[in-house]
């Protein structure tokens, strides 16, 4: 079996690995990457592929996705769209909503949901949220941890318990989840003065927010997911935090952060919402928290008790090995692929969109237009400023040029004057006397 994978990624991202590359590796399925600008040029050679896969990031390239689907249809091969987030329902404070990076292609994505032969998503919640938008069957393909990539590091108590390092790592978009724990971090730091170190890895500190306690910020050192586990292992953390603001968008996410903390040998405190409720039994293999008081209590519990940390990690790692490793779910993944069928010749059915969906679509589109307008105004202001500075420089240049011409004229007048000619013998005598010993 061979898969043609459409992705704009120039490196193997976490999305690529969890959603296709990791499972394909364990199943022995060959996967070849195609960037959007390669689709048309590679059309003739694509008949050799059994399945065509479109990544979530590729949906930004509407025309190329359409061409990819068309090629699959011509060869009567199934084309799959993978979505790991509900891009139609981004929270309004999400960086991708603010920048509008997906807004221009949402209508094309809506059309793509009608054209592909199958859709894969990581959670039932995400499936339910897009069920009314898709004609093709939607397969829930959960995210599982790749043991080859992460390994499982046993729990290790820190040699100096007077220093506790609390870790929160993630992509920059998790900046919106910091308010969930900000007050709890403040109160816990005050409760244990001088004992705590907070580390944010990959998550920027908001420019408009000032923490009242020390926070060590480490920018992402790599965007190649295969290199990430070794980078994060260098942080000798005591336990990990997994806050999520409560929204429909976040409830549709998967609990991979819990898997990754567990593989690192760290106990996890997570938000008490859908992604983590499905894998964490509070007090058994991790801790769940909602209110600030609950976050403070949970952190205090783990700060004060190495034994408690060890118990949580032990049970979490046992669950991870039993339920959530990619290699143990290879047969189900392969069975899903083998069951895919091309729906070439399919006829689109009219969509019935809810008022809420239409409103959310309008919100993103309108925000994108506002963002682009502001950006255009910023660029125009920068252009006018540069133009003004250039005019000032040009005026100064003209002024210097006029001074040069005046100086040249003055020198010409001096050199051609009668007095200059009369005094020339004296100047020669003066020069000779200077050279005389």
Tab-separated table of N, CA, C and O in Angstrom, residues 15 69 73 87 119 131 142 169 181 201 206 214 220 225 234 240 251 266 268 284 325 328 330-331 343 369 408 426 437:
chain	number	residue	atom	x	y	z
A	15	UNK	N	1.532	17.360	13.823
A	15	UNK	CA	0.297	16.960	13.134
A	15	UNK	C	0.588	15.852	12.134
A	15	UNK	O	-0.115	14.833	12.081
A	69	UNK	N	-7.800	16.163	-5.229
A	69	UNK	CA	-9.021	15.351	-5.199
A	69	UNK	C	-9.381	14.879	-6.607
A	69	UNK	O	-9.773	13.725	-6.822
A	73	UNK	N	-9.791	11.072	-8.021
A	73	UNK	CA	-11.046	10.663	-8.664
A	73	UNK	C	-10.768	10.053	-10.044
A	73	UNK	O	-11.376	9.039	-10.424
A	87	UNK	N	-11.710	23.857	12.473
A	87	UNK	CA	-11.244	25.169	12.020
A	87	UNK	C	-12.383	26.160	11.823
A	87	UNK	O	-12.147	27.365	11.715
A	119	UNK	N	-13.161	11.169	5.779
A	119	UNK	CA	-12.589	12.183	6.666
A	119	UNK	C	-12.122	11.468	7.930
A	119	UNK	O	-12.832	10.608	8.453
A	131	UNK	N	-20.211	16.691	11.677
A	131	UNK	CA	-21.007	15.620	11.061
A	131	UNK	C	-22.007	16.149	10.041
A	131	UNK	O	-22.223	15.537	8.986
A	142	UNK	N	-7.974	7.986	16.754
A	142	UNK	CA	-7.363	8.714	17.881
A	142	UNK	C	-5.862	8.903	17.708
A	142	UNK	O	-5.198	8.158	16.975
A	169	UNK	N	4.322	22.907	28.384
A	169	UNK	CA	4.848	23.060	27.031
A	169	UNK	C	3.717	22.926	26.011
A	169	UNK	O	2.666	22.361	26.286
A	181	UNK	N	-4.535	29.195	34.391
A	181	UNK	CA	-3.693	28.855	35.544
A	181	UNK	C	-2.934	30.041	36.129
A	181	UNK	O	-2.238	29.884	37.139
A	201	UNK	N	7.587	26.229	27.792
A	201	UNK	CA	8.367	25.816	26.630
A	201	UNK	C	7.504	25.919	25.381
A	201	UNK	O	6.488	25.223	25.257
A	206	UNK	N	2.527	36.464	27.083
A	206	UNK	CA	1.751	37.556	26.481
A	206	UNK	C	2.412	38.912	26.702
A	206	UNK	O	2.898	39.213	27.797
A	214	UNK	N	8.602	34.746	38.937
A	214	UNK	CA	9.549	34.400	37.863
A	214	UNK	C	9.001	33.293	36.956
A	214	UNK	O	8.441	32.301	37.429
A	220	UNK	N	10.540	27.463	21.266
A	220	UNK	CA	10.698	26.159	20.619
A	220	UNK	C	12.057	26.078	19.947
A	220	UNK	O	12.446	26.961	19.187
A	225	UNK	N	9.208	17.466	14.594
A	225	UNK	CA	8.638	16.779	15.753
A	225	UNK	C	9.525	15.633	16.229
A	225	UNK	O	9.607	15.364	17.426
A	234	UNK	N	15.451	17.412	28.283
A	234	UNK	CA	16.542	18.120	28.942
A	234	UNK	C	16.058	18.981	30.099
A	234	UNK	O	16.848	19.404	30.945
A	240	UNK	N	3.988	18.177	35.166
A	240	UNK	CA	3.541	18.958	34.018
A	240	UNK	C	2.125	19.455	34.166
A	240	UNK	O	1.289	18.822	34.829
A	251	UNK	N	-12.753	21.249	23.516
A	251	UNK	CA	-13.336	19.959	23.909
A	251	UNK	C	-13.165	18.905	22.820
A	251	UNK	O	-13.241	17.709	23.085
A	266	UNK	N	6.536	12.185	34.106
A	266	UNK	CA	6.001	13.292	34.900
A	266	UNK	C	4.511	13.086	35.177
A	266	UNK	O	3.750	12.724	34.270
A	268	UNK	N	0.717	14.504	35.722
A	268	UNK	CA	0.027	15.575	35.004
A	268	UNK	C	-1.121	16.143	35.824
A	268	UNK	O	-1.898	15.397	36.421
A	284	UNK	N	-6.019	9.019	40.394
A	284	UNK	CA	-5.475	7.685	40.145
A	284	UNK	C	-4.252	7.735	39.234
A	284	UNK	O	-3.158	7.344	39.619
A	325	UNK	N	-0.651	3.329	23.001
A	325	UNK	CA	0.552	3.288	22.180
A	325	UNK	C	0.182	3.036	20.721
A	325	UNK	O	-0.665	2.193	20.418
A	328	UNK	N	0.240	-0.626	19.096
A	328	UNK	CA	-0.788	-1.611	19.458
A	328	UNK	C	-2.099	-1.369	18.717
A	328	UNK	O	-2.976	-2.228	18.738
A	330	UNK	N	-2.133	-0.510	15.376
A	330	UNK	CA	-1.866	-0.614	13.946
A	330	UNK	C	-2.926	-1.427	13.198
A	330	UNK	O	-3.363	-1.019	12.107
A	331	UNK	N	-3.384	-2.572	13.720
A	331	UNK	CA	-4.398	-3.344	12.979
A	331	UNK	C	-5.675	-2.549	12.702
A	331	UNK	O	-6.232	-2.625	11.599
A	343	UNK	N	-15.474	7.380	-4.091
A	343	UNK	CA	-16.876	7.711	-4.371
A	343	UNK	C	-16.950	8.545	-5.651
A	343	UNK	O	-17.698	9.499	-5.752
A	369	UNK	N	-11.062	40.303	7.487
A	369	UNK	CA	-11.108	41.546	6.719
A	369	UNK	C	-10.605	42.720	7.557
A	369	UNK	O	-9.859	43.578	7.071
A	408	UNK	N	33.331	74.419	-5.501
A	408	UNK	CA	34.122	74.297	-6.732
A	408	UNK	C	34.247	75.653	-7.438
A	408	UNK	O	35.319	76.027	-7.931
A	426	UNK	N	55.958	83.263	-4.127
A	426	UNK	CA	56.101	83.228	-2.672
A	426	UNK	C	55.724	81.855	-2.116
A	426	UNK	O	56.358	81.362	-1.170
A	437	UNK	N	66.854	71.500	4.980
A	437	UNK	CA	67.248	70.933	6.293
A	437	UNK	C	67.469	72.041	7.313
A	437	UNK	O	67.782	73.164	6.978
